Amino acid sequence: MVKRVSGLWPILTDIKTIAKAYLKVRKGHELEPEIIKIDQNPMPYLEKARELLITRTYTPSQYYEYDKLERGKMRHIAFLPYFPDQIIGWAWKIAVEPEINKRLISQTYGSVKGRGQHRAMMKVKEYLETGDDTEYCLEFDVHHCFESITADMVMRKFSRKFKEPE
């Protein structure tokens, strides 16, 4: 039986979490017009994002989508506007990530802070060098994997782990 977690809603709606989320959003984008505008007086924007969460009136905006040729490969890019979507997205990540990371096995490397492709590669080399009947390593790319995951699927999984309806 999965142990269900509660108490994340106060973390998500805390102005400190939302401010920390904004700092994550703006990192590397400080010269973009929307960030410059918000930077002049960020508190009204942060308070508005918090209010949208508390009153349960937040609805995600439409994604901006375009195709981009990168290193000879066509990539489909989809992103949300900075305010309030990316701020709320980061606040949500800050609130739930510690609980999600507790469930990951030690061989999970993608999108985990402190782990990445180099650490994964070193672990594979270690497995191959120590023997233990390890002879092969399979590398693969799951093409269009995330496009096949629906919001309903994600929400069902999260509702099993997190008690709060919010």
Coordinates of C-alpha atoms in Angstrom, one line a residue:
M1 CA 0.0 0.0 0.0
V2 CA 1.3 3.4 -1.0
K3 CA 1.8 5.8 2.0
R4 CA -0.2 8.9 1.1
V5 CA 1.3 12.4 1.8
S6 CA -0.5 15.5 3.0
G7 CA 0.5 19.0 4.1
L8 CA 1.8 20.2 0.7
W9 CA -0.9 22.8 0.1
P10 CA 0.4 25.2 2.7
I11 CA 3.9 24.8 1.2
L12 CA 2.6 25.4 -2.3
T13 CA 0.7 28.5 -1.3
D14 CA 3.4 30.0 0.9
I15 CA 4.7 33.3 -0.6
K16 CA 8.2 32.2 0.1
T17 CA 7.7 29.2 -2.1
I18 CA 6.2 31.3 -4.8
A19 CA 9.1 33.8 -4.5
K20 CA 11.7 31.0 -4.8
A21 CA 9.8 29.7 -7.8
Y22 CA 10.0 33.1 -9.5
L23 CA 13.8 33.1 -9.0
K24 CA 13.9 29.8 -10.7
V25 CA 11.8 31.0 -13.6
R26 CA 13.8 34.2 -14.2
K27 CA 17.2 32.4 -14.1
G28 CA 18.8 32.9 -17.5
H29 CA 16.0 35.1 -18.7
E30 CA 16.8 38.3 -16.9
L31 CA 17.0 40.4 -20.2
E32 CA 13.6 39.3 -21.6
P33 CA 10.9 42.0 -21.6
E34 CA 8.4 40.2 -19.4
I35 CA 11.0 39.4 -16.8
I36 CA 12.3 43.0 -16.8
K37 CA 8.7 44.3 -16.3
I38 CA 8.0 41.9 -13.4
D39 CA 11.5 42.6 -11.8
Q40 CA 10.6 46.3 -11.4
N41 CA 8.0 45.3 -8.7
P42 CA 7.6 41.5 -8.4
M43 CA 5.4 41.3 -5.2
P44 CA 2.1 42.1 -6.9
Y45 CA 2.7 39.4 -9.4
L46 CA 3.7 36.9 -6.7
E47 CA 0.7 37.8 -4.6
K48 CA -1.5 37.4 -7.7
A49 CA -0.1 33.9 -8.3
R50 CA -0.7 33.0 -4.7
E51 CA -4.3 34.4 -4.8
L52 CA -5.0 32.3 -7.9
L53 CA -3.9 29.2 -6.0
I54 CA -5.7 30.0 -2.8
T55 CA -9.0 30.9 -4.5
R56 CA -8.6 27.9 -6.8
T57 CA -9.2 30.1 -9.8
Y58 CA -5.9 29.3 -11.6
T59 CA -6.2 27.7 -15.0
P60 CA -3.2 27.0 -17.2
S61 CA -2.7 29.2 -20.3
Q62 CA -2.4 27.9 -23.8
Y63 CA 1.1 26.6 -24.7
Y64 CA 3.2 28.6 -27.2
E65 CA 4.3 26.0 -29.7
Y66 CA 6.8 26.0 -32.6
D67 CA 9.3 23.7 -34.4
K68 CA 13.0 24.2 -34.2
L69 CA 15.9 22.6 -36.1
E70 CA 18.5 21.8 -33.5
R71 CA 21.7 19.8 -34.3
G72 CA 20.2 18.5 -37.5
K73 CA 17.0 17.2 -35.7
M74 CA 13.6 18.8 -35.8
R75 CA 12.2 19.4 -32.3
H76 CA 8.7 20.5 -31.3
I77 CA 8.9 23.1 -28.5
A78 CA 5.9 23.9 -26.3
F79 CA 6.1 26.3 -23.4
L80 CA 3.9 28.4 -21.1
P81 CA 4.1 32.1 -20.5
Y82 CA 6.1 33.2 -17.5
F83 CA 3.3 34.7 -15.5
P84 CA 1.6 33.0 -13.8
D85 CA 2.1 29.6 -15.3
Q86 CA 5.8 29.0 -15.0
I87 CA 5.8 30.5 -11.5
I88 CA 3.0 28.2 -10.3
G89 CA 4.6 25.3 -12.1
W90 CA 7.9 25.8 -10.3
A91 CA 6.1 26.4 -6.9
W92 CA 4.4 23.0 -7.4
K93 CA 7.7 21.4 -8.3
I94 CA 9.3 22.9 -5.1
A95 CA 6.4 21.5 -3.0
V96 CA 6.2 18.0 -4.4
E97 CA 9.7 17.2 -5.6
P98 CA 11.1 16.0 -2.2
E99 CA 8.2 13.5 -1.9
I100 CA 8.6 12.3 -5.5
N101 CA 12.4 11.9 -5.1
K102 CA 12.0 9.7 -2.0
R103 CA 10.3 7.1 -4.2
L104 CA 12.9 7.0 -6.9
I105 CA 15.4 4.1 -7.1
S106 CA 19.1 4.8 -6.9
Q107 CA 19.4 4.1 -10.7
T108 CA 17.1 7.0 -11.6
Y109 CA 19.2 9.8 -13.2
G110 CA 17.1 11.9 -15.5
S111 CA 15.8 15.2 -14.1
V112 CA 17.1 14.5 -10.6
K113 CA 19.2 17.2 -9.1
G114 CA 22.8 16.0 -8.5
R115 CA 22.3 13.1 -10.9
G116 CA 22.7 13.3 -14.7
Q117 CA 24.0 11.7 -17.7
H118 CA 27.6 11.7 -16.6
R119 CA 26.8 10.1 -13.2
A120 CA 24.6 7.5 -15.1
M121 CA 27.5 6.8 -17.5
M122 CA 29.9 6.3 -14.6
K123 CA 27.5 3.9 -12.9
V124 CA 27.2 1.9 -16.2
K125 CA 31.0 1.7 -16.5
E126 CA 31.1 0.6 -12.8
Y127 CA 28.6 -2.2 -13.5
L128 CA 30.5 -3.3 -16.6
E129 CA 33.9 -3.3 -14.8
T130 CA 32.9 -5.1 -11.6
G131 CA 31.6 -8.2 -13.5
D132 CA 28.6 -9.5 -11.8
D133 CA 27.6 -11.1 -15.1
T134 CA 27.0 -7.7 -16.6
E135 CA 28.0 -7.8 -20.2
Y136 CA 25.8 -5.4 -22.1
C137 CA 24.3 -2.0 -21.8
L138 CA 21.3 -0.8 -23.7
E139 CA 21.0 2.9 -24.6
F140 CA 17.7 4.1 -26.1
D141 CA 15.6 7.2 -26.6
V142 CA 11.8 6.9 -26.1
H143 CA 10.7 9.0 -29.0
H144 CA 7.6 11.1 -28.3
C145 CA 7.2 9.5 -24.9
F146 CA 5.9 12.6 -23.1
E147 CA 3.4 13.4 -25.8
S148 CA 1.7 10.1 -25.0
I149 CA 1.2 11.0 -21.3
T150 CA -2.1 12.7 -20.7
A151 CA -2.9 15.1 -17.8
D152 CA -5.5 12.6 -16.6
M153 CA -2.9 9.9 -16.3
V154 CA -0.6 12.1 -14.3
M155 CA -3.4 13.3 -12.0
R156 CA -4.5 9.7 -11.3
K157 CA -1.0 8.8 -10.3
F158 CA -0.6 11.9 -8.1
S159 CA -4.0 11.4 -6.4
R160 CA -2.8 8.0 -5.2
K161 CA 0.3 9.6 -3.6
F162 CA -1.0 12.9 -2.3
K163 CA -4.1 13.1 -0.1
E164 CA -5.0 16.7 -0.8
P165 CA -7.6 17.4 -3.5
E166 CA -5.9 20.7 -4.4

